[in-house]
Structures are given as C-alpha cells and as structure tokens.
PDB file of C-alpha atoms and ligand atoms in Angstrom:
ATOM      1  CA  UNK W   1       0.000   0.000   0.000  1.00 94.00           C
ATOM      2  CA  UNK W   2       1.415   3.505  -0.963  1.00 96.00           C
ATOM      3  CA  UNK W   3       1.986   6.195   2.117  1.00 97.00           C
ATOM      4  CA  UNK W   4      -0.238   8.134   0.183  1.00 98.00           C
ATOM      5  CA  UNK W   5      -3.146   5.584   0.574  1.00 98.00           C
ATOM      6  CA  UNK W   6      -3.103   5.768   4.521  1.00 97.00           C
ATOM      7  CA  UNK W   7      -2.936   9.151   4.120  1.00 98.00           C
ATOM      8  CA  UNK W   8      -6.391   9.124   2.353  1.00 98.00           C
ATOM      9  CA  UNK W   9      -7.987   6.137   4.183  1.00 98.00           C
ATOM     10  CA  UNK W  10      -7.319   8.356   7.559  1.00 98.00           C
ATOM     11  CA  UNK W  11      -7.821  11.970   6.170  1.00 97.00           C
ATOM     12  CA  UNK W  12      -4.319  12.383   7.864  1.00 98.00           C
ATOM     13  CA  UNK W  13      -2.400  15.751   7.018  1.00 98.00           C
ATOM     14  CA  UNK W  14       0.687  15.405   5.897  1.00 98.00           C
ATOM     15  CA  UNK W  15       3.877  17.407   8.291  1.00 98.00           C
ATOM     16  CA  UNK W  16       7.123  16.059   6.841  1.00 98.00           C
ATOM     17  CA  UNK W  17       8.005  13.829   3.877  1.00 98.00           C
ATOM     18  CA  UNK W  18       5.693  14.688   1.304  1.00 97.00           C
ATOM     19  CA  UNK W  19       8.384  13.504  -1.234  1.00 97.00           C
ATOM     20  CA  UNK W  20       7.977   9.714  -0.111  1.00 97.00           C
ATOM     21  CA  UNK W  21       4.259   9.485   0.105  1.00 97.00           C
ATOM     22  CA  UNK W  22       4.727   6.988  -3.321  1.00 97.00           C
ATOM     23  CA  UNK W  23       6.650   4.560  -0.891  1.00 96.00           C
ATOM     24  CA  UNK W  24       5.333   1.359  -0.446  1.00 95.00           C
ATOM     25  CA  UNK W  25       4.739  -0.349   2.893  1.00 94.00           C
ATOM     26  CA  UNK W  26       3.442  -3.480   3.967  1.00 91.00           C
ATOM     27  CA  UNK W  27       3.238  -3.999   7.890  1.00 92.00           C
ATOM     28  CA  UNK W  28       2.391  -1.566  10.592  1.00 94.00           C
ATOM     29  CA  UNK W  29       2.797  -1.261  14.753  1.00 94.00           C
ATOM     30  CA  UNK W  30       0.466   0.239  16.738  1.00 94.00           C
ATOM     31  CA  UNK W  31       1.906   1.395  20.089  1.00 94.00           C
ATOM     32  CA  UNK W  32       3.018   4.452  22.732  1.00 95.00           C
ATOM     33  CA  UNK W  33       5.989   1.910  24.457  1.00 95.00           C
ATOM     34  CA  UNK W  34       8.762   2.781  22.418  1.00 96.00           C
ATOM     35  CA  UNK W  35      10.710  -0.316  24.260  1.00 94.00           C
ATOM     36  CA  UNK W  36       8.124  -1.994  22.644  1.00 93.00           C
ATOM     37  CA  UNK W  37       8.426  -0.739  19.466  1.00 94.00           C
ATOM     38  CA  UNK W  38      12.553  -1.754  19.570  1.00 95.00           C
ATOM     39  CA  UNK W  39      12.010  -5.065  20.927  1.00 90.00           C
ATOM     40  CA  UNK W  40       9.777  -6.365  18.022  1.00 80.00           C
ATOM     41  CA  UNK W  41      12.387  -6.409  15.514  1.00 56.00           C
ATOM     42  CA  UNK W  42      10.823  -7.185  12.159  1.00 75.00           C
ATOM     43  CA  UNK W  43      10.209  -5.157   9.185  1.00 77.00           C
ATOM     44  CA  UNK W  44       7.623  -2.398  10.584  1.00 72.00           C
ATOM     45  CA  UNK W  45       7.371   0.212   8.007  1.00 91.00           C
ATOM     46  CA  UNK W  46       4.823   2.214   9.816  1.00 96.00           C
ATOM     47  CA  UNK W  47       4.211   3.549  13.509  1.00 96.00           C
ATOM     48  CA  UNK W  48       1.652   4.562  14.580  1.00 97.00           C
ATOM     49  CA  UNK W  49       1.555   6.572  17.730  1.00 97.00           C
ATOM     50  CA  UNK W  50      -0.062   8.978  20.268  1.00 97.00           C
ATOM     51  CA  UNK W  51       3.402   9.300  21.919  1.00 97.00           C
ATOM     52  CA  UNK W  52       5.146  12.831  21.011  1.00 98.00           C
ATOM     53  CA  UNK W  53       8.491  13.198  21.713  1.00 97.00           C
ATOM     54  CA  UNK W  54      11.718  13.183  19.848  1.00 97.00           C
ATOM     55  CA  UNK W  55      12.792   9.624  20.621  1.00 97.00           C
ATOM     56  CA  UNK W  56       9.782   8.289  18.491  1.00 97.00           C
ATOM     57  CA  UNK W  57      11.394   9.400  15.552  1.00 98.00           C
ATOM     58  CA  UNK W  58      14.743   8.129  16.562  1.00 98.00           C
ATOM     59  CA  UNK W  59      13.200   4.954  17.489  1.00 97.00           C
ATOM     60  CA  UNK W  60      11.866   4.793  13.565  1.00 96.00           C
ATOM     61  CA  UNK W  61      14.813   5.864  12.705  1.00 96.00           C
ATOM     62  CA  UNK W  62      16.981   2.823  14.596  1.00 96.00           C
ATOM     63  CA  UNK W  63      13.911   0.579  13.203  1.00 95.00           C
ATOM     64  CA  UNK W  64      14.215   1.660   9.796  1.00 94.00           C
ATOM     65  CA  UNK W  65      10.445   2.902   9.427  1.00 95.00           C
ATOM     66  CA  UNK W  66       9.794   5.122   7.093  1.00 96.00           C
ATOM     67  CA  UNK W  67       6.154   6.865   8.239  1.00 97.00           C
ATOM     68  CA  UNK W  68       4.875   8.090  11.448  1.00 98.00           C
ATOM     69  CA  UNK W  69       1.533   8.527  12.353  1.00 98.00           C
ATOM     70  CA  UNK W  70       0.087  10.776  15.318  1.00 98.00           C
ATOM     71  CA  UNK W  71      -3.170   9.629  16.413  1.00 98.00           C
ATOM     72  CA  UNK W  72      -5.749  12.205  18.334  1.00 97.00           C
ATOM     73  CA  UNK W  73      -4.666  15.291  16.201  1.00 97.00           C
ATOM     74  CA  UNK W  74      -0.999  15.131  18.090  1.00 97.00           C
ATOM     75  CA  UNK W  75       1.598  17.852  16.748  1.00 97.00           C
ATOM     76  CA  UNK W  76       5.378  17.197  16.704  1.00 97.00           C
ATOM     77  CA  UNK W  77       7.449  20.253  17.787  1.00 96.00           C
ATOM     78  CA  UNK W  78       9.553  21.785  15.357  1.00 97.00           C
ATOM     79  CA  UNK W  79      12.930  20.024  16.861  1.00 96.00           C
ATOM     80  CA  UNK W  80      10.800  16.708  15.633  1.00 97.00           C
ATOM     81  CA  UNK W  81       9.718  18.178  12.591  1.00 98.00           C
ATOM     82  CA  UNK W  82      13.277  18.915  11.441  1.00 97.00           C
ATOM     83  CA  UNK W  83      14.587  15.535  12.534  1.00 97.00           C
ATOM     84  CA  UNK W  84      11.610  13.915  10.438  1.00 98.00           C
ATOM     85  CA  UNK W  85      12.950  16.151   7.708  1.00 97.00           C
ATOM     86  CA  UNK W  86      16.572  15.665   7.314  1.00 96.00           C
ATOM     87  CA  UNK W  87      15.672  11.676   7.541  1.00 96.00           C
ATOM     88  CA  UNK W  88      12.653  11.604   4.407  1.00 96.00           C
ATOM     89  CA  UNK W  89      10.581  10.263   7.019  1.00 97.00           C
ATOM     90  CA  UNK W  90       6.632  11.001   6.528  1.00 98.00           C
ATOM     91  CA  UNK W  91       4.662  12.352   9.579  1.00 98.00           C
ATOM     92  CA  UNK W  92       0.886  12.768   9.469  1.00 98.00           C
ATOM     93  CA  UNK W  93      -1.386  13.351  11.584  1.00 98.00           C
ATOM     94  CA  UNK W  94      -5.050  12.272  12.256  1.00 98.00           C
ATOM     95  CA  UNK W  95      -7.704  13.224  14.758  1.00 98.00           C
ATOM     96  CA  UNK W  96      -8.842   9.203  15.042  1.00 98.00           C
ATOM     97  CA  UNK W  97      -7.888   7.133  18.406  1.00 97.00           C
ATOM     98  CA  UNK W  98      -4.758   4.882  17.840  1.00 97.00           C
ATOM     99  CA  UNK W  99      -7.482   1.941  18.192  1.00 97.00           C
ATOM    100  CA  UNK W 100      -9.947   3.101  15.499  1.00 97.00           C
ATOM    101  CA  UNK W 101      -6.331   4.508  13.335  1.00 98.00           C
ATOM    102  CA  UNK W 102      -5.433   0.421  13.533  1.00 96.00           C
ATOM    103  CA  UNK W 103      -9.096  -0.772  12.549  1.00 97.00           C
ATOM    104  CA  UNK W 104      -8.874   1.453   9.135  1.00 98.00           C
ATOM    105  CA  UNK W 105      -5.706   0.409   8.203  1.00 97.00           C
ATOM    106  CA  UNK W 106      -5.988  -3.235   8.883  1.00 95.00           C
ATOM    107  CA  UNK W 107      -9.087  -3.715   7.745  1.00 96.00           C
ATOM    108  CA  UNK W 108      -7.914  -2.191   4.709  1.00 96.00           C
ATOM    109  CA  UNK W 109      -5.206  -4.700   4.294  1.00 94.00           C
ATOM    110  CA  UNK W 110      -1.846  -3.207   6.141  1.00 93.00           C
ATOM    111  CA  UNK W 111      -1.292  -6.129   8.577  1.00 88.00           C
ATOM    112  CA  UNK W 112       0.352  -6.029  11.733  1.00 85.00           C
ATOM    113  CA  UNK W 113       4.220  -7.261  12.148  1.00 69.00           C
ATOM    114  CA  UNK W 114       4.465 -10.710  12.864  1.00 65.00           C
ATOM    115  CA  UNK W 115       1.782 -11.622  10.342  1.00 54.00           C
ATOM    116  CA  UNK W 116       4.611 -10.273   7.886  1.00 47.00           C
ATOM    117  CA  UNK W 117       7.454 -11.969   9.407  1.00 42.00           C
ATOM    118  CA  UNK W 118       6.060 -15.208   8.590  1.00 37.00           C
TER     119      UNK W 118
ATOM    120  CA  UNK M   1      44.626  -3.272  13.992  1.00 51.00           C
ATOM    121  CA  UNK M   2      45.515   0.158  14.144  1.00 56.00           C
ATOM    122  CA  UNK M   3      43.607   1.530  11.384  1.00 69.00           C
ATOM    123  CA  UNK M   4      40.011   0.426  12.600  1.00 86.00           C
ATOM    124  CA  UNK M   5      37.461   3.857  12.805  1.00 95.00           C
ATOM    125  CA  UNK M   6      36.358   4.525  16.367  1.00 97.00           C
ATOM    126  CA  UNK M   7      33.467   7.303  16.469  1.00 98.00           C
ATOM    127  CA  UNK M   8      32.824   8.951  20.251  1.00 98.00           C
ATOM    128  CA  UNK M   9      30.182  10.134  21.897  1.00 98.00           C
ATOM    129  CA  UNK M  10      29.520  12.325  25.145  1.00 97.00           C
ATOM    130  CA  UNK M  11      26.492  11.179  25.897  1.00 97.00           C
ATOM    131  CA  UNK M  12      24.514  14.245  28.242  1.00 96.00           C
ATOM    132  CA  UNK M  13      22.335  12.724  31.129  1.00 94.00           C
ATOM    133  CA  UNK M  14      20.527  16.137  32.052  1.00 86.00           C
ATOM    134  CA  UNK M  15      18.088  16.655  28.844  1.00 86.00           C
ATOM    135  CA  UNK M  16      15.777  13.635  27.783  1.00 92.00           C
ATOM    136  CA  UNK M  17      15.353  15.638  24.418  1.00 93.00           C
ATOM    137  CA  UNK M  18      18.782  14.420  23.420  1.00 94.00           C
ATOM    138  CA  UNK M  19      19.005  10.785  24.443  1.00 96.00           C
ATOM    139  CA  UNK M  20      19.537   8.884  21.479  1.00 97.00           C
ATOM    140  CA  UNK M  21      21.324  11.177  18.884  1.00 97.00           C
ATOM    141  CA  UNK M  22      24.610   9.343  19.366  1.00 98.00           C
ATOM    142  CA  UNK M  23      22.972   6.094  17.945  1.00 98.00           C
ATOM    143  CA  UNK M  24      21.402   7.909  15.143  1.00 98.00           C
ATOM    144  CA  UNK M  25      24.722   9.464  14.174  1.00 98.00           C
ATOM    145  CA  UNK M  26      26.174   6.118  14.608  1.00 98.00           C
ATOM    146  CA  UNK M  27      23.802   4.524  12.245  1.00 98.00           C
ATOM    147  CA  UNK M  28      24.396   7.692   9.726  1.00 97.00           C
ATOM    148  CA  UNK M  29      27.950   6.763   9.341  1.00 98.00           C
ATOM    149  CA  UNK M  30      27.543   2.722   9.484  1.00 98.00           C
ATOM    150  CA  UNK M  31      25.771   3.438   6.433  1.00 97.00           C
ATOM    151  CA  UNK M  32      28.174   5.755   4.452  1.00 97.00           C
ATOM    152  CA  UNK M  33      30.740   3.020   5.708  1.00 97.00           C
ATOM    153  CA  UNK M  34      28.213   0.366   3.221  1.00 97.00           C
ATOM    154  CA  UNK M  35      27.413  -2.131   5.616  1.00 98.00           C
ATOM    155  CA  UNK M  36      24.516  -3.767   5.221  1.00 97.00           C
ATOM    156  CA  UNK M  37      21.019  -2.967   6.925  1.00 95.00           C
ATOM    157  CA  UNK M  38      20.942  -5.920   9.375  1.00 95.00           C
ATOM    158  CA  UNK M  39      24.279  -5.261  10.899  1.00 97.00           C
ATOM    159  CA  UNK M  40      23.221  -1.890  11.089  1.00 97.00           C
ATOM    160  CA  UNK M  41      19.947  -2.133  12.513  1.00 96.00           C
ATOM    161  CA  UNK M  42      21.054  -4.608  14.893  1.00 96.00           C
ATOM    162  CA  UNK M  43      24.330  -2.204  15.797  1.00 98.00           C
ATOM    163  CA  UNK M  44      21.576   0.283  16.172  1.00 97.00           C
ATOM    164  CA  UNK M  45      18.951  -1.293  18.416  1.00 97.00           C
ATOM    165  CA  UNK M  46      22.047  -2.593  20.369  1.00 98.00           C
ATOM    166  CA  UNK M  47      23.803   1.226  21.104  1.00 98.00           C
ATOM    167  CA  UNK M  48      20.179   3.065  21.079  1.00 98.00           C
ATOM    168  CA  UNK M  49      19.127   0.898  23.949  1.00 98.00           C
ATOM    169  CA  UNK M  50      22.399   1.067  25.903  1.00 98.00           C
ATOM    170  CA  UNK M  51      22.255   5.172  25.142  1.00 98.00           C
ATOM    171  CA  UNK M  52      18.954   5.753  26.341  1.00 98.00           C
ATOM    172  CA  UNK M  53      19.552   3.810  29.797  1.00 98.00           C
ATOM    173  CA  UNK M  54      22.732   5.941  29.792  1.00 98.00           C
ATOM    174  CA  UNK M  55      20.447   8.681  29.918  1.00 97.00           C
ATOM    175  CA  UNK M  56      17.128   7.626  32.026  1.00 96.00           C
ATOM    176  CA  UNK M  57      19.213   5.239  34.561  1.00 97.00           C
ATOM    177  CA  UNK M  58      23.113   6.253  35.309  1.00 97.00           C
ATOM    178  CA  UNK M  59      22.662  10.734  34.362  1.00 97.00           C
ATOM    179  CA  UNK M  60      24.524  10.131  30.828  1.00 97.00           C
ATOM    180  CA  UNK M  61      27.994   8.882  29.941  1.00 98.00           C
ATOM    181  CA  UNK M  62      30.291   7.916  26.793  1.00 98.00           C
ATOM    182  CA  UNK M  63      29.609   5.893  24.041  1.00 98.00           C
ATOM    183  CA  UNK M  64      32.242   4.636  21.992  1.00 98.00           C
ATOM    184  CA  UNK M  65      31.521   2.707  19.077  1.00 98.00           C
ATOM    185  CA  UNK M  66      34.684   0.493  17.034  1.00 98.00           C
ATOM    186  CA  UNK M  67      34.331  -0.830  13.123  1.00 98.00           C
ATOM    187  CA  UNK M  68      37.281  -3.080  13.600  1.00 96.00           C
ATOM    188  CA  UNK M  69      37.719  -6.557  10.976  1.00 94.00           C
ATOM    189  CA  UNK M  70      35.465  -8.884  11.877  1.00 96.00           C
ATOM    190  CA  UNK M  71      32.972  -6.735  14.133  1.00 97.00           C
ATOM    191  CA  UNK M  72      31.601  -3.412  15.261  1.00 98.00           C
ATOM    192  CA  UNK M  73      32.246  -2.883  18.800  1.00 98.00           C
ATOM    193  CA  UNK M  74      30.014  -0.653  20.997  1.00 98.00           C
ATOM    194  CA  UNK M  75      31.165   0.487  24.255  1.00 98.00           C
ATOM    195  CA  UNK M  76      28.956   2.415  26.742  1.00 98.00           C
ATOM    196  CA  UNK M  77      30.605   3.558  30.410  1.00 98.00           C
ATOM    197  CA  UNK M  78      29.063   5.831  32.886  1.00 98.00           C
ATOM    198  CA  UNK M  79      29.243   6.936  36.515  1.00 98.00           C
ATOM    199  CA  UNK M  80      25.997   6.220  37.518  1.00 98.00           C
ATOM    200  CA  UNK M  81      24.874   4.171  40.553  1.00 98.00           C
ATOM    201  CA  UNK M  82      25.525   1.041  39.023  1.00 98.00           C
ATOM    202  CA  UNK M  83      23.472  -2.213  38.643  1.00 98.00           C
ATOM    203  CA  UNK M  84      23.340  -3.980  42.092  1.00 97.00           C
ATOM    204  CA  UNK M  85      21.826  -7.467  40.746  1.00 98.00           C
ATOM    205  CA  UNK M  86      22.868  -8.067  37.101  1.00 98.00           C
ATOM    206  CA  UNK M  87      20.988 -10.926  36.185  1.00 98.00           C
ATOM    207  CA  UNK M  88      17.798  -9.875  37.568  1.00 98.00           C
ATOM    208  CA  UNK M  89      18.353  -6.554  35.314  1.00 98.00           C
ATOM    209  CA  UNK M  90      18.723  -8.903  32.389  1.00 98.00           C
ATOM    210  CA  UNK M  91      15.414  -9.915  33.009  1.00 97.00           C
ATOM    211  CA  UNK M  92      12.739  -8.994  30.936  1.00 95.00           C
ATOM    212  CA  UNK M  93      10.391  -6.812  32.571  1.00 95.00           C
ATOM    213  CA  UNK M  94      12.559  -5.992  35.204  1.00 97.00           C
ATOM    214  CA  UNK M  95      12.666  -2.385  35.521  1.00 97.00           C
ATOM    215  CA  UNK M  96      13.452   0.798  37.927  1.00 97.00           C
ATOM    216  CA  UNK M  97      12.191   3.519  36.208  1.00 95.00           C
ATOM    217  CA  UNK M  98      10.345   5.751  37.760  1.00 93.00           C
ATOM    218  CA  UNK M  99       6.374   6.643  36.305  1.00 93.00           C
ATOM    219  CA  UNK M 100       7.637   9.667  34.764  1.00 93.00           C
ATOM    220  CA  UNK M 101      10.630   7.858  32.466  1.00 94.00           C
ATOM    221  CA  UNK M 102       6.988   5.235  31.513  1.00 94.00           C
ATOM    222  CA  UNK M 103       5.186   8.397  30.326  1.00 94.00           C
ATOM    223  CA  UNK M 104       8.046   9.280  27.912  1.00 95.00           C
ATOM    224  CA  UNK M 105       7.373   5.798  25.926  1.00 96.00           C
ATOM    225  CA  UNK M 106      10.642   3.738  27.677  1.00 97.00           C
ATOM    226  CA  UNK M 107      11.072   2.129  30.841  1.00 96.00           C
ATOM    227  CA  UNK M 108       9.470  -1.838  30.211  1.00 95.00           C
ATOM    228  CA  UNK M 109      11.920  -3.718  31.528  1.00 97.00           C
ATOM    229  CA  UNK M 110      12.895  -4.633  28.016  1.00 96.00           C
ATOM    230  CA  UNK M 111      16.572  -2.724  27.129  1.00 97.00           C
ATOM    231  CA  UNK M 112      19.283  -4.810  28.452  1.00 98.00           C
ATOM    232  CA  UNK M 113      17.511  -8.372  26.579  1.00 97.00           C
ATOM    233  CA  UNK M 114      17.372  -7.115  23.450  1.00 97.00           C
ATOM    234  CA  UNK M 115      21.111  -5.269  23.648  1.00 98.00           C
ATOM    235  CA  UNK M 116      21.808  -8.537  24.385  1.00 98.00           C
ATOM    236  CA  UNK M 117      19.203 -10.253  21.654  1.00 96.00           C
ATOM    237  CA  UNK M 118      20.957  -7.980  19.097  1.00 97.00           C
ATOM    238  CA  UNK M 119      24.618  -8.287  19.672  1.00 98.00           C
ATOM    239  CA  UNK M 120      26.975 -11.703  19.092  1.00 98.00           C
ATOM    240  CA  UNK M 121      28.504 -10.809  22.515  1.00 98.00           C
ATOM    241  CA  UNK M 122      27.963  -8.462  25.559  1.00 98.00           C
ATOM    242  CA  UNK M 123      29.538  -7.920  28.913  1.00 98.00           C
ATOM    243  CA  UNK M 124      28.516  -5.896  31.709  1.00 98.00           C
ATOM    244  CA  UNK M 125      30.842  -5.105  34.888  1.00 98.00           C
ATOM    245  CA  UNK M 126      29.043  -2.752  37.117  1.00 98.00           C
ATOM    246  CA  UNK M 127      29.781  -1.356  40.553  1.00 98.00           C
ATOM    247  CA  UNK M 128      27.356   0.519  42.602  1.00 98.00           C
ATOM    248  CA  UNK M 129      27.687   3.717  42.950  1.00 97.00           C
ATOM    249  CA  UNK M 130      30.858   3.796  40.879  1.00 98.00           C
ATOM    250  CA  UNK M 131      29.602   2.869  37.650  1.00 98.00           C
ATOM    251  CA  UNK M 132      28.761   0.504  34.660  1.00 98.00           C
ATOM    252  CA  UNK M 133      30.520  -0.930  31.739  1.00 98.00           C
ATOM    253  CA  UNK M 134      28.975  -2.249  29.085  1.00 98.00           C
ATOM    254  CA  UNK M 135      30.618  -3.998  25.610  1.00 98.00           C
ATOM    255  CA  UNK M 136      28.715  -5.423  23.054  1.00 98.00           C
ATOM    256  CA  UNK M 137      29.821  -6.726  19.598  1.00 98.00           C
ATOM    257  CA  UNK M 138      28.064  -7.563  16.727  1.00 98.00           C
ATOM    258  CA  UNK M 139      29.959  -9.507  14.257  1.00 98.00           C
ATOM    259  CA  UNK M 140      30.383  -8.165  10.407  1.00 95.00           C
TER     260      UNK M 140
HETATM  261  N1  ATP L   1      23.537   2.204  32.776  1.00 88.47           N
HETATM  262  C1  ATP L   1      22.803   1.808  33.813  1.00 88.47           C
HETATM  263  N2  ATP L   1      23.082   2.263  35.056  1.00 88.47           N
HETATM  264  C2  ATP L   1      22.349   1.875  36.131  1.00 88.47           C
HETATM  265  N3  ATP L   1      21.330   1.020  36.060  1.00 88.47           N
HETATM  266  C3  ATP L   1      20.995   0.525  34.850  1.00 88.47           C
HETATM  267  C4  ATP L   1      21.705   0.892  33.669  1.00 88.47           C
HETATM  268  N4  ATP L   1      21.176   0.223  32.634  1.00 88.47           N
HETATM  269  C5  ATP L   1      20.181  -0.513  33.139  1.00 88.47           C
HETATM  270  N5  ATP L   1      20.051  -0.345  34.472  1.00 88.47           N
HETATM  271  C6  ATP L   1      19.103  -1.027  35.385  1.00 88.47           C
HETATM  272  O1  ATP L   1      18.630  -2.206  34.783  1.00 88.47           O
HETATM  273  C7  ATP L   1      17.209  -2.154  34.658  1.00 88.47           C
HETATM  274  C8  ATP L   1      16.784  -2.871  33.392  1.00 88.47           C
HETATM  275  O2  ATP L   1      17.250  -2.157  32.242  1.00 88.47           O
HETATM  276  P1  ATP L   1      16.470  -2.309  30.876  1.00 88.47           P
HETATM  277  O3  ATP L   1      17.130  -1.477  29.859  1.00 88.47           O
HETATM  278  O4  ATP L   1      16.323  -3.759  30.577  1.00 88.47           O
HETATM  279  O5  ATP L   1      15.021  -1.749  31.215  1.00 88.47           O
HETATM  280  P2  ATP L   1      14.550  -0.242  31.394  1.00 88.47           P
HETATM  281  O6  ATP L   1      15.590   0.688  30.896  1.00 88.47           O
HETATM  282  O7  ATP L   1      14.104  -0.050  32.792  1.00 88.47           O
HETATM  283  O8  ATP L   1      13.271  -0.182  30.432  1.00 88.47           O
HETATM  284  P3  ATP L   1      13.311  -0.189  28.812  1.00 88.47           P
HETATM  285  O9  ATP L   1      14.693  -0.513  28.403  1.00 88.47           O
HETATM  286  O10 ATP L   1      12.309  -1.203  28.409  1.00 88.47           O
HETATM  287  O11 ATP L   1      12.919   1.180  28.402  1.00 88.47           O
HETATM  288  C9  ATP L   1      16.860  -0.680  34.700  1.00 88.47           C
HETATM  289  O12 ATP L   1      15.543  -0.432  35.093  1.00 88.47           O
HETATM  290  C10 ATP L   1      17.883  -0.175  35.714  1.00 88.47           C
HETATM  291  O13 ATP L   1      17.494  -0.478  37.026  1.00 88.47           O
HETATM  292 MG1   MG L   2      16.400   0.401  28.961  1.00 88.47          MG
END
C-alpha cells in the first residue's frame, strides 16, 4: 500500500516527507511503548503513535520505518519536525484514536508485524 | 589493527530531548561506511538501547563505538549508581524507572535483553555507585 493511501484512508495531514508518500509499505505497529516498538524487531514500516516526543522518531529511525503517524490530532514540535525532515521520514497526523487509526488500516489490508514476518 | 574507525560520543544525562542522537549518528555513518542494513539495525537497536539507559538510569555517559575486521564494537561507560543485581536486570520486565521515564514511551523492563538479543557478545561489569561498563559486539 502507498503512504499516500493511509494518508487518504485516515484523512491524515501530511507534516514532513511529502516527497515519499509513493513509498510502499506493507506492515504496521500500533503502540506508545517505544521499548516496545525496539524489541519487536521485524520489518515495521509504519508507527503509529499517540506518543510525542523526539525519541519516536529516533526509534523509527533505529527501526528503519519510514512513516509516522500521530493519532488524536498530536503535533510534533519543530525540533521533531526537522529531525523527520533531514531523515525523508513522513509524519501525518489524524484526529482518530490509535485503536480506530489500527481498525482502518488493517481492515484495509496493512497487517500487523508478525503476520509479515512469517 | 591500528587503522580500525572509532566514532565517540559524550552522551549528556541532564536533557531527555537528546538521548539517542549518538545512535542515530552512529547509524548515519555505518551506512556511508556500506554495511549492510541488518548489521546496522542490529548495531543500532544494540547502542540506542544502551544510550537511552545511559540517559534515564546512570545521568549520561560515553559511548564509543569500534568498526574493527570482523565486528563493530560498541562500548557504553558511565558513573551512575551502578546495577546492584545483574541478572535480575537482564530480566525482561525488570525495571526501575520511575512513572515519569513510563510516560516518555521507555522504561518496560525490556533494554538490556534485546542489547543482548541484538549483539553476538555483551559484557557488563558494574559497581554501585561507581559505575557501569557495558561492551557489546556484533559480528560483520
Ligand atoms: N547504565 C545503567 N546504570 C544503572 N542502572 C541501569 C543501567 N542500565 C540498566 N540499568 C538497570 O537495569 C534495569 C533494566 O534495564 P532495561 O534497559 O532492561 O530496562 P529499562 O531501561 O528499565 O526499560 P526499557 O529498556 O524497556 O525502556 C533498569 O531499570 C535499571 O534499574
Ligand atoms: Mg532500557
């Protein structure tokens, strides 16, 4: 599924990495434990998150994710935004709950992690 | 051998906004080096981990990471109050962060098993209220 289809599925606006919105991605984790986040180590493209601090987007970064989605209309701060920046990574944000964010995108067919890894 | 690449870090323990840049940097130059993206990933995961419980558990430290021949060695040291019991800290869940370290997304219990899931090898001396050592390798 393209970034840019998430985007549309979750009326999410777009903050940072408009450039890679054609990116593919195929798995997605749900979750404001960022521990969690680093010990599940298989190929999560997106995060989805109502957590807002810098260290989610270093987490992505160490997890190689490439999208980052705020759930309940959270804003990064601009320190976040230019971090997102310099890395290409896409941030959006949508007023849904992180539980009804994970019902649109699964149900639309961007499975959760493990279901990729095997 | 004399000519291995050793990047180093002062890692500052005052300002959660910071924790975590060395590993990104880290990662940053891994991959201008060309390795591939498991070794750096799990290189990564291994030094982000060991960074951020610089940070939330022993007030910051230095991070020194080593491309030598056959692996990439990442060494973390601080003078923090130590770990008292190190195999109960090894296990998962175990954790003494306070509610306000759980509120900023870290503090599960879950660092030291995966620095240890992600590297080939990893030693930890520790002395309360002197200080911990911690070496990890992950083969190339
Ligand atoms: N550098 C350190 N100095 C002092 N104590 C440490 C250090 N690193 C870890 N510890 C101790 O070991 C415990 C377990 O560490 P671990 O990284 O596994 O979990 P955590 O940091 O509490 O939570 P998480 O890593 O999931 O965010 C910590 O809660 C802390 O008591
Ligand atoms: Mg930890």
């Amino acid at each position: 599924m393209k970034i840019s289809k998430l985007q549309e599925l979750l009326g999410a606006k777009v903050i940072t990495g408009e450039e890679n919105l054609d990116k593919e991605v195929y798995s997605a984790f749900g979750c404001d434990l960022m521990s969690d986040v680093l010990a599940c180590v298989t190929d999560q493209a997106v995060l989805l998150t109502g957590l807002v601090n810098p260290q989610v987007i270093r987490t992505a970064l160490m997890m190689d994710m490439v999208c980052i989605i705020f759930v309940r209309s959270k804003v990064p701060n601009d320190e976040m935004i230019a971090l997102a920046k310099e890395n290409g990574i896409v941030m959006m944000n949508t007023d849904k709950t992180l539980y009804n964010t994970c019902g649109i995108l699964y149900s639309n067919g961007l499975v959760g992690t493990s279901e990729v890894a095997k | 051998m004399s000519d291995k690449l050793v990047f180093r870090f002062d890692v500052q323990g005052d300002d959660f906004t910071s924790a975590g840049q060395a590993s990104v940097q880290v990662k940053k130059n891994l991959r201008q080096l060309g390795f591939d993206t498991d070794t750096i990933k799990r290189v990564s995961i291994a030094m982000y981990e060991g960074e951020i419980n610089m940070v939330i558990h022993a007030g910051g430290g230095i991070a020194e990471v080593s491309v030598c021949e056959e692996y990439i060695e990442i060494v973390l040291e601080d003078k923090g109050p130590g770990i008292a019991d190190i195999d109960k800290a090894m296990q998962a869940g175990y954790s003494t962060a306070p509610d306000s370290i759980r509120s900023l997304g870290f503090g599960a219990g879950m660092g030291l098993p995966n620095m240890k899931k992600n590297s080939d090898s990893m030693e930890i001396t520790s002395e309360v209220g002197v200080g911990t050592r911690i070496v990890m390798r992950v083969n190339i």
